Coordinates of C-alpha atoms in Angstrom, one line a residue:
M1 CA 13.1 -21.2 -17.9
K2 CA 11.1 -21.5 -21.1
L3 CA 7.8 -21.5 -19.1
Q4 CA 8.9 -18.4 -17.2
H5 CA 9.8 -16.6 -20.5
A6 CA 6.5 -17.5 -22.0
Y7 CA 4.7 -16.1 -18.9
N8 CA 6.7 -12.9 -19.1
V9 CA 5.9 -12.4 -22.8
A10 CA 2.2 -13.2 -22.3
A11 CA 1.9 -10.7 -19.4
V12 CA 3.6 -7.9 -21.3
L13 CA 1.5 -8.5 -24.5
S14 CA -1.8 -8.8 -22.8
V15 CA -1.5 -5.7 -20.6
A16 CA 0.9 -3.5 -22.5
S17 CA -1.0 -0.4 -21.6
A18 CA -2.6 -1.5 -18.3
H19 CA -1.1 1.2 -16.1
T20 CA -2.5 3.0 -13.1
I21 CA -2.7 6.5 -11.7
M22 CA -3.8 8.0 -8.4
Q23 CA -7.2 9.6 -8.9
S24 CA -7.9 11.1 -5.5
F25 CA -6.6 11.6 -2.0
N26 CA -9.0 11.5 1.0
G27 CA -11.8 12.3 -1.5
N28 CA -9.9 15.2 -3.1
P29 CA -9.5 14.7 -6.9
M30 CA -6.3 14.9 -8.8
G31 CA -5.2 18.5 -9.4
D32 CA -6.8 19.4 -6.1
A33 CA -3.9 19.1 -3.5
I34 CA -2.4 16.3 -5.6
Y35 CA -0.2 16.9 -8.6
M36 CA -1.8 15.6 -11.9
P37 CA 0.6 14.4 -14.6
S38 CA -0.5 14.1 -18.2
S39 CA -0.8 10.3 -18.3
N40 CA -0.8 7.1 -16.3
M41 CA 2.7 6.2 -17.5
Y42 CA 5.2 4.7 -15.0
Q43 CA 8.7 5.7 -14.1
S44 CA 11.5 3.2 -14.8
D45 CA 14.7 5.1 -14.1
V46 CA 15.6 5.0 -10.4
N47 CA 18.0 7.9 -10.8
A48 CA 15.5 10.3 -12.3
N49 CA 14.1 13.2 -10.4
T50 CA 10.6 12.2 -11.5
L51 CA 10.9 9.1 -9.3
A52 CA 10.1 11.4 -6.3
C53 CA 6.7 12.8 -7.2
N54 CA 6.3 12.0 -10.9
G55 CA 7.1 15.2 -12.7
A56 CA 6.0 18.0 -14.9
P57 CA 5.6 16.9 -18.5
A58 CA 5.7 19.4 -21.3
T59 CA 2.0 19.7 -21.6
G60 CA -1.2 18.4 -19.9
F61 CA -0.2 18.6 -16.3
R62 CA -2.0 20.4 -13.5
S63 CA -0.4 21.6 -10.3
S64 CA -2.4 22.8 -7.3
S65 CA -2.1 25.6 -4.8
K66 CA -4.3 23.7 -2.3
K67 CA -3.1 21.7 0.8
I68 CA -5.1 19.2 2.8
T69 CA -4.9 19.3 6.6
V70 CA -4.3 15.9 8.1
Q71 CA -4.3 15.0 11.7
A72 CA -1.2 13.2 13.0
G73 CA -2.0 9.6 13.9
S74 CA -4.9 9.5 11.5
T75 CA -5.3 7.2 8.5
V76 CA -5.5 8.7 5.0
T77 CA -6.4 7.0 1.7
G78 CA -5.4 7.4 -1.9
L79 CA -7.4 5.9 -4.8
W80 CA -5.6 4.2 -7.7
L81 CA -7.5 3.6 -10.9
H82 CA -6.3 2.6 -14.4
E83 CA -7.2 5.5 -16.6
L84 CA -6.5 9.2 -16.1
G85 CA -9.6 11.1 -15.0
S86 CA -11.6 8.0 -14.1
T87 CA -13.7 7.7 -11.0
D88 CA -14.6 4.9 -8.7
S89 CA -18.1 4.7 -10.2
N90 CA -16.9 5.4 -13.8
P91 CA -13.5 3.7 -14.2
G92 CA -13.3 4.3 -17.9
S93 CA -13.3 2.1 -20.9
D94 CA -11.0 -0.6 -19.6
T95 CA -13.2 -2.1 -16.9
D96 CA -11.3 -5.4 -16.9
N97 CA -8.4 -3.5 -15.4
K98 CA -10.3 -1.0 -13.3
V99 CA -7.4 -0.5 -10.9
I100 CA -4.4 -2.1 -12.6
A101 CA -3.8 -5.3 -14.5
S102 CA -3.7 -8.3 -12.2
S103 CA -0.5 -9.4 -13.8
H104 CA 1.3 -6.3 -12.4
K105 CA 2.3 -7.9 -9.1
G106 CA 4.3 -6.0 -6.6
P107 CA 4.5 -4.0 -3.4
L108 CA 2.8 -0.8 -2.1
L109 CA 4.9 1.8 -0.2
A110 CA 4.4 5.3 1.2
Y111 CA 6.9 8.0 2.2
M112 CA 6.7 11.5 3.7
K113 CA 9.0 14.5 3.3
K114 CA 8.9 17.6 5.5
V115 CA 8.9 20.7 3.2
S116 CA 8.5 24.4 3.7
D117 CA 5.6 24.7 1.3
A118 CA 3.8 21.5 0.0
T119 CA 2.3 23.4 -2.9
Q120 CA 5.8 23.4 -4.5
N121 CA 5.0 19.9 -5.8
P122 CA 6.6 18.2 -7.7
S123 CA 9.7 20.4 -7.7
A124 CA 10.1 20.0 -3.9
G125 CA 10.1 16.2 -4.2
P126 CA 13.6 15.3 -5.4
G127 CA 16.4 15.1 -2.9
N128 CA 16.9 14.2 0.8
G129 CA 14.3 14.2 3.5
W130 CA 12.1 11.2 2.7
F131 CA 11.2 8.6 5.4
K132 CA 9.1 5.5 4.8
I133 CA 5.8 5.2 6.7
S134 CA 4.3 2.0 5.2
E135 CA 5.2 -1.0 3.1
V136 CA 3.4 -4.1 2.1
G137 CA 5.0 -6.6 -0.3
L138 CA 4.5 -10.4 -0.7
I139 CA 1.6 -11.2 1.7
S140 CA 1.4 -14.9 1.1
S141 CA 2.2 -17.6 -1.4
T142 CA -0.9 -16.5 -3.4
Q143 CA -1.1 -12.7 -2.7
W144 CA 0.9 -9.6 -3.4
A145 CA 0.0 -6.1 -2.0
V146 CA -1.2 -5.2 -5.5
D147 CA -3.6 -8.2 -5.4
A148 CA -5.0 -6.8 -2.2
L149 CA -5.2 -3.3 -3.7
I150 CA -7.3 -4.6 -6.6
S151 CA -9.6 -6.4 -4.1
T152 CA -10.3 -3.0 -2.4
G153 CA -11.1 -1.3 -5.6
G154 CA -7.8 0.6 -5.6
L155 CA -7.7 2.0 -2.1
Q156 CA -4.3 2.4 -0.4
S157 CA -4.5 3.6 3.2
V158 CA -1.6 4.6 5.4
K159 CA -1.3 6.0 8.9
I160 CA 0.4 9.3 9.5
P161 CA 2.9 8.9 12.5
S162 CA 1.7 10.8 15.6
C163 CA 5.1 11.7 16.8
I164 CA 6.3 13.8 13.8
E165 CA 6.5 17.6 13.7
N166 CA 3.6 19.7 12.5
G167 CA 3.8 21.5 9.2
D168 CA 3.8 20.9 5.4
Y169 CA 4.7 17.5 4.0
L170 CA 4.7 15.7 0.7
L171 CA 3.0 12.3 1.1
R172 CA 4.3 9.9 -1.6
F173 CA 2.3 6.9 -2.6
E174 CA 4.2 4.2 -4.6
L175 CA 3.2 1.1 -6.4
I176 CA 5.9 -1.0 -8.0
A177 CA 4.9 -3.5 -10.7
L178 CA 7.4 -6.3 -11.1
H179 CA 6.0 -8.4 -14.0
S180 CA 8.9 -7.4 -16.2
A181 CA 11.6 -6.7 -13.6
S182 CA 14.0 -9.6 -14.4
T183 CA 16.2 -7.0 -16.1
Y184 CA 16.8 -3.3 -15.3
P185 CA 15.1 -1.1 -16.3
G186 CA 12.1 -3.3 -16.1
A187 CA 10.3 -2.6 -12.8
Q188 CA 7.5 0.0 -13.2
F189 CA 7.2 2.7 -10.5
Y190 CA 3.9 4.4 -10.2
V191 CA 4.2 7.4 -7.9
E192 CA 2.0 10.4 -6.9
C193 CA 2.5 12.9 -4.1
A194 CA -0.3 14.6 -2.1
Q195 CA 0.2 18.0 -0.5
I196 CA -0.6 17.9 3.2
T197 CA -0.3 20.0 6.3
V198 CA 0.1 17.9 9.4
T199 CA -1.5 19.1 12.7
G200 CA -1.6 17.5 16.2
G201 CA 1.8 15.9 16.0
T202 CA 3.9 15.7 19.1
G203 CA 7.1 16.6 17.4
T204 CA 9.0 14.2 19.6
A205 CA 10.7 12.3 16.8
N206 CA 13.2 13.2 14.1
P207 CA 13.0 10.5 11.5
S208 CA 16.1 9.4 9.6
T209 CA 15.7 10.3 6.0
V210 CA 16.9 9.2 2.6
A211 CA 17.1 10.8 -0.8
I212 CA 14.7 10.1 -3.7
P213 CA 16.2 9.6 -6.2
G214 CA 19.2 7.9 -4.4
S215 CA 17.7 5.4 -2.1
Y216 CA 17.0 2.8 -4.8
S217 CA 19.5 1.1 -7.1
G218 CA 18.8 -0.7 -10.3
S219 CA 20.5 -3.8 -8.9
D220 CA 18.5 -3.9 -5.6
P221 CA 17.0 -7.4 -5.1
G222 CA 13.5 -5.8 -4.8
I223 CA 13.9 -3.9 -8.1
K224 CA 15.8 -6.3 -10.4
V225 CA 14.0 -9.5 -9.7
S226 CA 12.2 -12.3 -11.4
I227 CA 9.0 -12.9 -9.4
Y228 CA 8.1 -16.1 -11.3
N229 CA 8.6 -19.5 -9.6
S230 CA 9.5 -22.8 -11.3
K231 CA 5.9 -23.3 -12.3
G232 CA 5.7 -19.9 -14.0
S233 CA 3.5 -18.5 -11.2
P234 CA 4.3 -14.9 -10.1
Y235 CA 4.6 -15.8 -6.5
P236 CA 8.2 -16.3 -5.4
S237 CA 9.2 -17.9 -2.1
S238 CA 10.3 -14.5 -0.7
Y239 CA 10.7 -10.8 -1.7
T240 CA 12.7 -7.9 -0.3
I241 CA 11.0 -4.6 -0.4
P242 CA 13.4 -1.8 -1.6
G243 CA 14.2 1.3 0.3
P244 CA 14.8 2.1 4.0
P245 CA 13.0 0.5 6.9
V246 CA 9.6 1.8 7.9
F247 CA 9.8 4.6 10.4
T248 CA 8.0 4.0 13.7
C249 CA 7.5 6.4 16.6
P250 CA 9.4 5.7 19.8
S251 CA 7.8 3.4 22.3
G252 CA 5.0 5.1 24.2
S253 CA 4.3 7.8 21.6
G254 CA 1.1 6.1 20.5
S255 CA 1.9 5.9 16.8
N256 CA 1.7 3.2 14.2
P257 CA 3.7 0.0 14.3
P258 CA 5.5 -0.8 11.0
T259 CA 3.8 -2.4 8.1
S260 CA 6.1 -5.0 6.7
T261 CA 6.2 -8.1 4.4
L262 CA 7.0 -11.7 5.3
P263 CA 8.4 -14.3 3.0
A264 CA 5.6 -16.6 1.8
G265 CA 5.6 -19.7 4.0
G266 CA 8.5 -18.3 6.0
S267 CA 9.1 -18.3 9.7
D268 CA 10.5 -16.0 12.4
G269 CA 12.2 -18.9 14.1
G270 CA 9.6 -19.4 16.8
G271 CA 8.0 -22.5 15.4
A272 CA 5.3 -22.9 12.8
A273 CA 3.4 -19.7 12.1
A274 CA 0.7 -18.8 9.6
P275 CA 1.4 -16.2 6.9
K276 CA 0.5 -12.6 7.8
Y277 CA -3.2 -11.8 7.4
G278 CA -4.0 -15.4 8.0
Q279 CA -3.0 -15.9 11.6
C280 CA -6.3 -16.4 13.3
G281 CA -7.8 -19.9 13.5
G282 CA -11.5 -20.6 13.4
I283 CA -13.5 -23.7 14.5
G284 CA -11.9 -26.7 13.0
W285 CA -8.7 -24.8 12.0
T286 CA -5.8 -27.2 12.3
G287 CA -3.0 -25.0 10.9
P288 CA -0.5 -23.0 12.8
T289 CA -1.8 -20.0 14.8
T290 CA 1.4 -18.5 16.1
I291 CA 1.1 -14.7 15.9
R292 CA 3.9 -12.9 14.2
D293 CA 4.3 -9.2 14.9
S294 CA 1.3 -9.4 17.2
I295 CA 0.7 -5.6 17.4
E296 CA 0.5 -5.4 13.6
V297 CA -1.7 -8.4 13.3
L298 CA -4.2 -7.1 15.9
K299 CA -4.2 -3.8 14.2
M300 CA -4.7 -5.1 10.7
T301 CA -6.9 -8.2 11.1
L302 CA -10.4 -8.9 12.4
C303 CA -10.4 -12.5 13.5
V304 CA -13.6 -14.4 14.2
N305 CA -13.5 -17.7 16.1
G306 CA -16.9 -19.1 16.8
H307 CA -18.6 -16.6 19.1
D308 CA -15.4 -14.9 20.1
V309 CA -14.7 -11.8 18.1
I310 CA -11.2 -10.4 18.5
L311 CA -10.8 -6.8 17.6
S312 CA -7.6 -4.8 17.7
T313 CA -9.2 -2.1 19.9
S314 CA -12.8 -1.0 20.5
L315 CA -11.8 2.3 18.9
I316 CA -10.8 0.6 15.7
A317 CA -14.0 -1.4 15.7
K318 CA -16.0 1.8 15.9
Q319 CA -13.9 3.5 13.2
M320 CA -14.6 0.6 10.9
G321 CA -18.3 0.7 11.6
I322 CA -18.6 -3.0 12.3
D323 CA -21.9 -4.1 13.6
I324 CA -21.9 -7.5 15.2
D325 CA -25.2 -8.7 16.6
E326 CA -25.6 -10.5 20.0
S327 CA -25.5 -14.0 18.5
C328 CA -22.3 -13.1 16.6
S329 CA -23.9 -14.5 13.4
R330 CA -23.0 -11.7 11.0
A331 CA -20.7 -8.8 10.4
S332 CA -21.9 -5.9 8.3
S333 CA -21.7 -2.3 7.4
L334 CA -18.0 -2.0 7.1
T335 CA -17.8 1.6 5.8
H336 CA -14.4 2.9 6.9
T337 CA -12.6 4.2 3.8
G338 CA -9.9 1.9 2.6
L339 CA -11.1 -1.3 4.2
V340 CA -12.4 -4.4 2.6
T341 CA -16.1 -4.8 2.8
L342 CA -17.0 -7.9 4.8
G343 CA -20.8 -7.9 4.3
T344 CA -23.0 -10.6 5.8
S345 CA -21.2 -13.8 6.7
N346 CA -21.7 -17.0 8.6
L347 CA -19.2 -16.8 11.5
D348 CA -19.2 -20.5 12.2
G349 CA -15.4 -20.9 12.2
T350 CA -15.0 -18.3 9.4
R351 CA -12.0 -16.1 9.6
L352 CA -12.8 -12.6 8.5
Q353 CA -10.0 -10.3 7.6
T354 CA -9.5 -6.7 6.7
I355 CA -6.4 -4.8 5.9
S356 CA -6.2 -1.3 7.2
E357 CA -3.0 -0.3 5.4
Y358 CA -4.6 -0.5 1.9

């Protein structure tokens, strides 16, 4: 207990101002189809209207009359960086926390809300109508979604469901930092909403929705939680992501499978299985290789086993710009926005992975 308390205090003192803010959406900067608040401050009150899309401060904010057209079924990307107004190439003065402090462990989520006019952001945010399209929490016993976000340079990518109705939506990106969440309020909610117009949707689905604020409670196990284990490490044995389940299109509609979290070292009851994002064995790999949520794993992971390269689909391979030569000796030129750069690698038993939901 004393060790955990010391870890909490150290984390808070060392990164007291190590916040984050979304800088751009699909290459469009803040204030240009994405509401720009006056600071990178977090939300802490789950009952506040500002939990939906941040909120208009007294001064310093900038709204936008622009909307970004997004194709249903496509992947879109937001960029999180620590300081207001920083860019990927110029992250600001605090380069040690370019994205967010590494102590700020927690999940990444994304929601959508159908609105009559997306430019009425953030005022159109509070209330019912929100459905979750993505969530990633505790990936393994040594990695949170925020850890993966930092490794990508702050890129959070999500897929727009193909089966939803065309029209204006608010797309809500959310990062929850849990380093001080053992009491409420303690969890830090970083939220930003992009103003989008969806085209090409089939309109065959009517997602169940929740209210924001309203879908979270201060006593939820994913909000009021100590993430520190008995050794003081911020990687618990399991974690429950707050909010409703991820919406998925009906079978046959061709949309995205859910993005979910698994307890570190857990099992689905089908025998031994490797943690998500680590479920492909290479040469000499002796661990479990059972595939959990196989559709998701195929979608989110590039697995290399000797000379056999397993890709989710040839289309995804092309979208990622992966060039694999005839001898299968290297993988390079991974240029798709939001994906982890693989670079040149010896594929002799190496397991290469990339996460398309970040």
